[in-house]
Amino acid sequence: MDDTRARSPEYRLAQGALRGLRQDLIEDAFAYRPLPPMATDGPVTRHLPARLRARAAHLPHATVVGAALIALYGGYVGNSGYEGLPALLTGLLCAVPVLATLVRPVGAFWLSMAMTPVVSVLDGAWGDWPWTPGAFLCHLTVLIVVAIRTRPRTAAWMWALTLCYGFLAEVMLGGGRYSDNSTPMLVLSALALLAVAVRQTRREARQEVTAQQTVTAHERSRRTLLEERTTIARELHDVVAHHMSVVAIQAEAAPYRVENPPPELERAFVTIRENAVAALTELRRVLGVVRAEDYEAPDAPQPTLADLERLLANVRDAGLTVEKVVTGAVRELPQGVELSAYRIVQEALSNTLRHAPGASARVEIGYVLGGLGLRVVNGPPPRPSLIKPSHGAGHGITGMRERVSMLSGEMTAGATDDGGYEVAVFLPVTGTAGTVGEGDA
C-alpha cells in the first residue's frame, strides 16, 4: 500500500475509530473506578431529613445491587436445562458483571460479554439464543450502567460490539435454535443508550452554561470594578493636579509679595515650585494613562457636599421623598472626600429610585472629629405600586465600596428590618479645614 492510500480519509477514519476503541474499552479496562455517592442537593433530596439525605447518597449503589439480584433470579429461574447447583451458578454468573459496574465499569462490560456464551452452555436448552433470560437482563443492565458512568462514545462502542456478537452468534451457532433474541436486545439497548446519551449531553451542556455564566459574571464584576477605578482615578487626577498647580503658582508668586526677600527664601520658593512641577509632571505621566483618548476633563468643578441640595431637588422632582439631616460642625473637607461623599449619596439615591420606587429616603451627614459619616436609608416601596422596581443586578454598591476602600474608609450595606435598604459609610479625614457652621436641614 503506497503512502497516498495509507493517508486517505478512509484510512484515517478507520485508524481514528480503532484508536477510540482502544482508549475507551481496552486501555485500563479493569481500572478501579468506584461509583461515587450521589449528590444530595437536588430538587427532591435537599428537602429530605439529614439522616435520610445521607442514605440517599448511596441510592445508585442500592439500585445496582437490586438489579444484580434481579439478574441472579433471572439466571436461576431461566435455566431450563439444569437445576440445583448449575442453575445457581448461572444466576451468580449473571449477577457478577452487574455488581462489577460499581468498581470496574468497563471491565464489567467484558465480563458480561464473556459470561454470555458460558451461561448459554450451562443453560443446556435450545430456547432463547444467544442471550438466556438472565444473561439478557445482565447485559442490558451493564450497558445502561456503564453508559451512565462513561461517555457516549463508549456506549456506542459497547453497542457495536454487542451487535457483532449477536450477528456472529446467530449466523455461526444459531442453527436449530427455537428463537433468536438479538433483535430485542439491540433495539432495547439502543433506546436505553440513546436516552442516557441525551441525558448526559443535556447535563454537560447545563454545566457548561453554568460555568460560562459564572465566568461571565466574574468578568462583568471585574470590568465594572476596573471602570469604577478608572473613573475614580480620573477624578483624583483632576483634584490632585489642580492643587499641585496651585502650589506651583503660589510658590512662584510668593517672592513678589515680600519686599526685598532674602536669597534663602527665594531659593526655598524656587525649590518648592520645582518640586511641585516635577510632582505634577510625574502625576500626569502615571495617572494620565487612565484617560481615554476621547476623554475630556470637565470644565465645571467637581461636585461637593455643598451641591447636595441641587441633587436632592433633582431626585424630589423624580418623585422621591427625601430628607437631609446634618449633624456636627460643618466644615470644608478635602476635595477627594467631598467628591466621594457626593457620589456615594448620589448612587444610593439612584438605587432607591430604581429598586424602591415610591419609597421615602433619608440622608444623614455627620461631621465628626476623625472624618465624615454618611447614612442613606430608604423604606420599603409601597404596595401596590404603579411603578415596578428594577430587578437587574447593578454595580452601584461595587462602586461605592471601591471609593470607600481607596479612602481607607468603612462601609456597610444591606436590607433593613422593615424591608428597606441602608448604606452606612465612614470616610476618615486626617486633617480638618475651617468650620463653616452647624445646622440641621
GROMACS .gro file of C-alpha atoms in nm, residues 46-409:
model
  364
   46ARG     CA    1  -3.239   1.852   4.955
   47HIS     CA    2  -3.581   1.851   5.125
   48LEU     CA    3  -3.515   1.520   5.300
   49PRO     CA    4  -3.412   1.499   5.667
   50ALA     CA    5  -3.038   1.489   5.730
   51ARG     CA    6  -3.029   1.116   5.808
   52LEU     CA    7  -3.232   1.021   5.501
   53ARG     CA    8  -3.026   1.258   5.287
   54ALA     CA    9  -2.706   1.081   5.391
   55ARG     CA   10  -2.857   0.747   5.297
   56ALA     CA   11  -2.997   0.883   4.972
   57ALA     CA   12  -2.639   0.948   4.859
   58HIS     CA   13  -2.598   0.569   4.819
   59LEU     CA   14  -2.920   0.522   4.622
   60PRO     CA   15  -2.729   0.443   4.295
   61HIS     CA   16  -2.536   0.166   4.471
   62ALA     CA   17  -2.857   0.016   4.609
   63THR     CA   18  -3.015   0.032   4.263
   64VAL     CA   19  -2.724  -0.156   4.105
   65VAL     CA   20  -2.735  -0.420   4.380
   66GLY     CA   21  -3.109  -0.459   4.324
   67ALA     CA   22  -3.052  -0.503   3.951
   68ALA     CA   23  -2.788  -0.768   4.028
   69LEU     CA   24  -3.039  -0.959   4.242
   70ILE     CA   25  -3.291  -0.946   3.958
   71ALA     CA   26  -3.028  -1.080   3.717
   72LEU     CA   27  -2.942  -1.354   3.971
   73TYR     CA   28  -3.305  -1.454   3.994
   74GLY     CA   29  -3.347  -1.443   3.616
   75GLY     CA   30  -3.043  -1.661   3.563
   76TYR     CA   31  -3.154  -1.912   3.827
   77VAL     CA   32  -3.516  -1.939   3.717
   78GLY     CA   33  -3.444  -1.914   3.345
   79ASN     CA   34  -3.209  -2.210   3.345
   80SER     CA   35  -3.438  -2.465   3.183
   81GLY     CA   36  -3.175  -2.731   3.120
   82TYR     CA   37  -3.046  -2.797   3.473
   83GLU     CA   38  -3.149  -2.741   3.831
   84GLY     CA   39  -2.971  -2.706   4.161
   85LEU     CA   40  -2.605  -2.607   4.156
   86PRO     CA   41  -2.582  -2.538   3.778
   87ALA     CA   42  -2.884  -2.309   3.796
   88LEU     CA   43  -2.736  -2.126   4.097
   89LEU     CA   44  -2.403  -2.094   3.916
   90THR     CA   45  -2.585  -1.948   3.616
   91GLY     CA   46  -2.755  -1.691   3.838
   92LEU     CA   47  -2.426  -1.594   4.000
   93LEU     CA   48  -2.259  -1.552   3.660
   94CYS     CA   49  -2.541  -1.319   3.560
   95ALA     CA   50  -2.511  -1.113   3.880
   96VAL     CA   51  -2.131  -1.069   3.893
   97PRO     CA   52  -2.097  -0.835   3.589
   98VAL     CA   53  -2.376  -0.614   3.722
   99LEU     CA   54  -2.202  -0.584   4.060
  100ALA     CA   55  -1.869  -0.518   3.884
  101THR     CA   56  -2.012  -0.194   3.740
  102LEU     CA   57  -1.979  -0.047   4.090
  103VAL     CA   58  -1.599  -0.062   4.083
  104ARG     CA   59  -1.477  -0.154   3.731
  105PRO     CA   60  -1.737  -0.035   3.476
  106VAL     CA   61  -1.552  -0.111   3.153
  107GLY     CA   62  -1.430  -0.442   3.287
  108ALA     CA   63  -1.791  -0.528   3.375
  109PHE     CA   64  -1.883  -0.499   3.007
  110TRP     CA   65  -1.615  -0.751   2.907
  111LEU     CA   66  -1.725  -0.980   3.190
  112SER     CA   67  -2.080  -0.965   3.058
  113MET     CA   68  -1.965  -1.044   2.705
  114ALA     CA   69  -1.757  -1.338   2.830
  115MET     CA   70  -2.033  -1.461   3.059
  116THR     CA   71  -2.300  -1.474   2.785
  117PRO     CA   72  -2.173  -1.786   2.595
  118VAL     CA   73  -2.083  -1.961   2.923
  119VAL     CA   74  -2.434  -1.915   3.055
  120SER     CA   75  -2.575  -2.041   2.724
  121VAL     CA   76  -2.372  -2.360   2.765
  122LEU     CA   77  -2.477  -2.404   3.126
  123ASP     CA   78  -2.840  -2.350   3.028
  124GLY     CA   79  -2.827  -2.660   2.813
  125ALA     CA   80  -3.158  -2.583   2.637
  126TRP     CA   81  -3.244  -2.482   2.284
  127GLY     CA   82  -3.456  -2.186   2.379
  128ASP     CA   83  -3.359  -1.819   2.364
  129TRP     CA   84  -3.036  -1.752   2.179
  130PRO     CA   85  -2.776  -1.605   2.214
  131TRP     CA   86  -2.893  -1.447   2.543
  132THR     CA   87  -3.068  -1.653   2.805
  133PRO     CA   88  -3.315  -1.459   3.027
  134GLY     CA   89  -3.057  -1.400   3.298
  135ALA     CA   90  -2.784  -1.303   3.050
  136PHE     CA   91  -3.030  -1.073   2.872
  137LEU     CA   92  -3.109  -0.883   3.194
  138CYS     CA   93  -2.743  -0.879   3.294
  139HIS     CA   94  -2.606  -0.744   2.965
  140LEU     CA   95  -2.879  -0.482   2.924
  141THR     CA   96  -2.822  -0.358   3.280
  142VAL     CA   97  -2.445  -0.348   3.232
  143LEU     CA   98  -2.481  -0.148   2.911
  144ILE     CA   99  -2.701   0.111   3.082
  145VAL     CA  100  -2.489   0.148   3.397
  146VAL     CA  101  -2.159   0.167   3.208
  147ALA     CA  102  -2.309   0.421   2.965
  148ILE     CA  103  -2.414   0.638   3.260
  149ARG     CA  104  -2.067   0.617   3.412
  150THR     CA  105  -1.874   0.681   3.089
  151ARG     CA  106  -1.915   0.899   2.783
  152PRO     CA  107  -2.148   0.850   2.484
  153ARG     CA  108  -1.865   0.726   2.259
  154THR     CA  109  -1.800   0.436   2.495
  155ALA     CA  110  -2.170   0.346   2.487
  156ALA     CA  111  -2.160   0.345   2.107
  157TRP     CA  112  -1.864   0.107   2.105
  158MET     CA  113  -2.035  -0.128   2.352
  159TRP     CA  114  -2.349  -0.137   2.139
  160ALA     CA  115  -2.142  -0.203   1.824
  161LEU     CA  116  -1.962  -0.497   1.988
  162THR     CA  117  -2.295  -0.631   2.111
  163LEU     CA  118  -2.423  -0.613   1.754
  164CYS     CA  119  -2.119  -0.801   1.625
  165TYR     CA  120  -2.155  -1.071   1.889
  166GLY     CA  121  -2.526  -1.114   1.821
  167PHE     CA  122  -2.468  -1.137   1.446
  168LEU     CA  123  -2.188  -1.391   1.474
  169ALA     CA  124  -2.376  -1.600   1.732
  170GLU     CA  125  -2.687  -1.622   1.517
  171VAL     CA  126  -2.506  -1.684   1.188
  172MET     CA  127  -2.242  -1.930   1.312
  173LEU     CA  128  -2.404  -2.100   1.613
  174GLY     CA  129  -2.772  -2.025   1.589
  175GLY     CA  130  -2.879  -2.320   1.377
  176GLY     CA  131  -3.154  -2.532   1.531
  177ARG     CA  132  -3.248  -2.279   1.798
  178TYR     CA  133  -3.613  -2.208   1.852
  179SER     CA  134  -3.580  -1.827   1.876
  180ASP     CA  135  -3.317  -1.558   1.837
  181ASN     CA  136  -3.330  -1.256   2.067
  182SER     CA  137  -3.052  -1.041   1.924
  183THR     CA  138  -3.302  -0.800   1.772
  184PRO     CA  139  -3.484  -0.729   2.101
  185MET     CA  140  -3.150  -0.687   2.275
  186LEU     CA  141  -3.022  -0.444   2.012
  187VAL     CA  142  -3.343  -0.243   1.996
  188LEU     CA  143  -3.389  -0.211   2.373
  189SER     CA  144  -3.022  -0.134   2.434
  190ALA     CA  145  -3.019   0.124   2.155
  191LEU     CA  146  -3.319   0.305   2.303
  192ALA     CA  147  -3.173   0.293   2.654
  193LEU     CA  148  -2.829   0.410   2.543
  194LEU     CA  149  -2.984   0.689   2.337
  195ALA     CA  150  -3.179   0.811   2.639
  196VAL     CA  151  -2.864   0.801   2.853
  197ALA     CA  152  -2.663   0.987   2.586
  198VAL     CA  153  -2.928   1.260   2.561
  199ARG     CA  154  -2.935   1.295   2.938
  200GLN     CA  155  -2.557   1.321   2.961
  201THR     CA  156  -2.542   1.571   2.676
  202ARG     CA  157  -2.802   1.790   2.844
  203ARG     CA  158  -2.622   1.769   3.177
  204GLU     CA  159  -2.288   1.861   3.022
  205ALA     CA  160  -2.449   2.147   2.833
  206ARG     CA  161  -2.612   2.272   3.154
  207GLN     CA  162  -2.282   2.252   3.340
  208GLU     CA  163  -2.106   2.436   3.060
  209VAL     CA  164  -2.370   2.708   3.059
  210THR     CA  165  -2.346   2.741   3.437
  211ALA     CA  166  -1.968   2.763   3.421
  212GLN     CA  167  -1.989   3.018   3.141
  213GLN     CA  168  -2.240   3.226   3.337
  214THR     CA  169  -2.010   3.219   3.638
  215VAL     CA  170  -1.714   3.331   3.428
  216THR     CA  171  -1.926   3.600   3.261
  217ALA     CA  172  -2.050   3.732   3.595
  218HIS     CA  173  -1.693   3.737   3.729
  219GLU     CA  174  -1.566   3.917   3.422
  220ARG     CA  175  -1.856   4.164   3.436
  221SER     CA  176  -1.785   4.238   3.801
  222ARG     CA  177  -1.414   4.273   3.729
  223ARG     CA  178  -1.479   4.502   3.434
  224THR     CA  179  -1.715   4.715   3.642
  225LEU     CA  180  -1.456   4.739   3.917
  226LEU     CA  181  -1.190   4.847   3.668
  227GLU     CA  182  -1.423   5.103   3.513
  228GLU     CA  183  -1.505   5.244   3.855
  229ARG     CA  184  -1.138   5.259   3.945
  230THR     CA  185  -1.069   5.437   3.619
  231THR     CA  186  -1.340   5.691   3.692
  232ILE     CA  187  -1.210   5.748   4.044
  233ALA     CA  188  -0.853   5.776   3.918
  234ARG     CA  189  -0.963   6.037   3.665
  235GLU     CA  190  -1.140   6.238   3.934
  236LEU     CA  191  -0.847   6.212   4.174
  237HIS     CA  192  -0.616   6.312   3.893
  238ASP     CA  193  -0.818   6.627   3.838
  239VAL     CA  194  -0.829   6.708   4.209
  240VAL     CA  195  -0.461   6.646   4.283
  241ALA     CA  196  -0.344   6.810   3.961
  242HIS     CA  197  -0.543   7.122   4.048
  243HIS     CA  198  -0.392   7.152   4.394
  244MET     CA  199  -0.039   7.084   4.271
  245SER     CA  200  -0.082   7.354   4.008
  246VAL     CA  201  -0.197   7.597   4.277
  247VAL     CA  202   0.107   7.512   4.489
  248ALA     CA  203   0.340   7.577   4.193
  249ILE     CA  204   0.177   7.910   4.109
  250GLN     CA  205   0.175   8.030   4.470
  251ALA     CA  206   0.538   7.930   4.516
  252GLU     CA  207   0.632   8.128   4.205
  253ALA     CA  208   0.432   8.436   4.312
  254ALA     CA  209   0.530   8.430   4.680
  255PRO     CA  210   0.867   8.613   4.644
  256TYR     CA  211   0.693   8.907   4.477
  257ARG     CA  212   0.465   8.951   4.778
  258VAL     CA  213   0.758   9.017   5.010
  259GLU     CA  214   0.967   9.331   4.981
  260ASN     CA  215   1.339   9.250   4.948
  261PRO     CA  216   1.311   8.878   5.031
  262PRO     CA  217   1.635   8.715   5.145
  263PRO     CA  218   1.809   8.487   4.894
  264GLU     CA  219   1.745   8.182   5.111
  265LEU     CA  220   1.370   8.246   5.096
  266GLU     CA  221   1.382   8.292   4.718
  267ARG     CA  222   1.573   7.966   4.677
  268ALA     CA  223   1.324   7.789   4.905
  269PHE     CA  224   1.032   7.908   4.695
  270VAL     CA  225   1.215   7.809   4.376
  271THR     CA  226   1.274   7.464   4.520
  272ILE     CA  227   0.908   7.436   4.621
  273ARG     CA  228   0.796   7.534   4.273
  274GLU     CA  229   1.040   7.294   4.103
  275ASN     CA  230   0.926   7.007   4.326
  276ALA     CA  231   0.560   7.089   4.265
  277VAL     CA  232   0.613   7.100   3.889
  278ALA     CA  233   0.810   6.774   3.898
  279ALA     CA  234   0.540   6.607   4.107
  280LEU     CA  235   0.272   6.740   3.872
  281THR     CA  236   0.461   6.605   3.570
  282GLU     CA  237   0.504   6.266   3.732
  283LEU     CA  238   0.139   6.263   3.838
  284ARG     CA  239   0.026   6.332   3.485
  285ARG     CA  240   0.258   6.067   3.349
  286VAL     CA  241   0.135   5.798   3.588
  287LEU     CA  242  -0.233   5.880   3.625
  288GLY     CA  243  -0.280   6.026   3.280
  289VAL     CA  244  -0.273   5.678   3.127
  290VAL     CA  245  -0.621   5.611   3.265
  291ARG     CA  246  -0.770   5.874   3.039
  292ALA     CA  247  -0.919   5.753   2.716
  293GLU     CA  248  -0.821   5.936   2.403
  294ASP     CA  249  -1.165   6.092   2.378
  295TYR     CA  250  -1.188   6.177   2.749
  296GLU     CA  251  -1.219   6.546   2.822
  297ALA     CA  252  -1.174   6.691   3.166
  298PRO     CA  253  -1.492   6.855   3.289
  299ASP     CA  254  -1.496   7.232   3.261
  300ALA     CA  255  -1.708   7.272   3.575
  301PRO     CA  256  -1.559   7.197   3.916
  302GLN     CA  257  -1.624   6.855   4.065
  303PRO     CA  258  -1.934   6.840   4.291
  304THR     CA  259  -1.902   6.856   4.669
  305LEU     CA  260  -2.135   6.819   4.963
  306ALA     CA  261  -2.234   7.182   4.915
  307ASP     CA  262  -2.408   7.073   4.595
  308LEU     CA  263  -2.628   6.816   4.769
  309GLU     CA  264  -2.930   7.045   4.776
  310ARG     CA  265  -2.932   7.058   4.397
  311LEU     CA  266  -2.905   6.677   4.385
  312LEU     CA  267  -3.189   6.635   4.635
  313ALA     CA  268  -3.404   6.876   4.436
  314ASN     CA  269  -3.350   6.663   4.125
  315VAL     CA  270  -3.450   6.338   4.295
  316ARG     CA  271  -3.751   6.507   4.452
  317ASP     CA  272  -3.859   6.613   4.105
  318ALA     CA  273  -3.826   6.247   4.004
  319GLY     CA  274  -4.080   6.152   4.272
  320LEU     CA  275  -3.857   6.054   4.565
  321THR     CA  276  -3.942   6.195   4.906
  322VAL     CA  277  -3.605   6.258   5.066
  323GLU     CA  278  -3.497   6.426   5.389
  324LYS     CA  279  -3.150   6.551   5.472
  325VAL     CA  280  -3.012   6.572   5.825
  326VAL     CA  281  -2.673   6.725   5.904
  327THR     CA  282  -2.511   6.687   6.246
  328GLY     CA  283  -2.184   6.817   6.380
  329ALA     CA  284  -1.977   7.120   6.290
  330VAL     CA  285  -1.997   7.162   5.913
  331ARG     CA  286  -1.652   7.222   5.772
  332GLU     CA  287  -1.471   7.205   5.444
  333LEU     CA  288  -1.318   6.865   5.382
  334PRO     CA  289  -1.051   6.750   5.134
  335GLN     CA  290  -1.187   6.762   4.783
  336GLY     CA  291  -1.143   6.386   4.731
  337VAL     CA  292  -1.355   6.314   5.038
  338GLU     CA  293  -1.618   6.568   4.937
  339LEU     CA  294  -1.640   6.424   4.586
  340SER     CA  295  -1.660   6.063   4.705
  341ALA     CA  296  -1.926   6.151   4.963
  342TYR     CA  297  -2.133   6.327   4.699
  343ARG     CA  298  -2.104   6.032   4.458
  344ILE     CA  299  -2.199   5.781   4.729
  345VAL     CA  300  -2.513   5.975   4.819
  346GLN     CA  301  -2.593   6.017   4.451
  347GLU     CA  302  -2.560   5.644   4.381
  348ALA     CA  303  -2.757   5.545   4.692
  349LEU     CA  304  -3.048   5.771   4.594
  350SER     CA  305  -3.033   5.642   4.236
  351ASN     CA  306  -3.060   5.286   4.368
  352THR     CA  307  -3.363   5.390   4.572
  353LEU     CA  308  -3.532   5.532   4.262
  354ARG     CA  309  -3.460   5.213   4.066
  355HIS     CA  310  -3.526   4.943   4.322
  356ALA     CA  311  -3.778   5.104   4.559
  357PRO     CA  312  -3.992   5.345   4.354
  358GLY     CA  313  -4.232   5.541   4.569
  359ALA     CA  314  -4.035   5.487   4.890
  360SER     CA  315  -3.907   5.768   5.110
  361ALA     CA  316  -3.539   5.821   5.181
  362ARG     CA  317  -3.328   5.989   5.446
  363VAL     CA  318  -2.976   6.125   5.404
  364GLU     CA  319  -2.776   6.171   5.723
  365ILE     CA  320  -2.440   6.352   5.719
  366GLY     CA  321  -2.234   6.357   6.036
  367TYR     CA  322  -1.924   6.571   6.077
  368VAL     CA  323  -1.718   6.406   6.349
  369LEU     CA  324  -1.369   6.464   6.478
  370GLY     CA  325  -1.199   6.190   6.275
  371GLY     CA  326  -1.386   6.220   5.949
  372LEU     CA  327  -1.726   6.216   5.784
  373GLY     CA  328  -2.016   5.978   5.842
  374LEU     CA  329  -2.284   5.911   5.581
  375ARG     CA  330  -2.606   5.716   5.612
  376VAL     CA  331  -2.861   5.681   5.335
  377VAL     CA  332  -3.163   5.472   5.421
  378ASN     CA  333  -3.489   5.417   5.237
  379GLY     CA  334  -3.810   5.247   5.341
  380PRO     CA  335  -3.988   4.968   5.155
  381PRO     CA  336  -4.172   5.054   4.834
  382PRO     CA  337  -4.547   5.098   4.874
  383ARG     CA  338  -4.780   4.807   4.799
  384PRO     CA  339  -4.925   4.814   4.542
  385SER     CA  340  -4.709   5.047   4.335
  386LEU     CA  341  -4.781   5.180   3.990
  387ILE     CA  342  -4.408   5.182   3.913
  388LYS     CA  343  -4.239   4.843   3.900
  389PRO     CA  344  -3.895   4.821   4.062
  390SER     CA  345  -3.593   4.728   3.854
  391HIS     CA  346  -3.469   4.377   3.932
  392GLY     CA  347  -3.148   4.397   3.734
  393ALA     CA  348  -2.821   4.346   3.917
  394GLY     CA  349  -2.645   4.681   3.912
  395HIS     CA  350  -2.294   4.771   4.017
  396GLY     CA  351  -2.358   5.079   4.234
  397ILE     CA  352  -2.263   4.905   4.558
  398THR     CA  353  -1.939   4.786   4.398
  399GLY     CA  354  -1.853   5.143   4.301
  400MET     CA  355  -1.932   5.273   4.648
  401ARG     CA  356  -1.712   5.011   4.812
  402GLU     CA  357  -1.429   5.091   4.576
  403ARG     CA  358  -1.447   5.462   4.657
  404VAL     CA  359  -1.458   5.393   5.030
  405SER     CA  360  -1.171   5.144   5.003
  406MET     CA  361  -0.949   5.392   4.818
  407LEU     CA  362  -1.003   5.641   5.101
  408SER     CA  363  -0.937   5.372   5.369
  409GLY     CA  364  -1.291   5.406   5.496
   0.00000   0.00000   0.00000
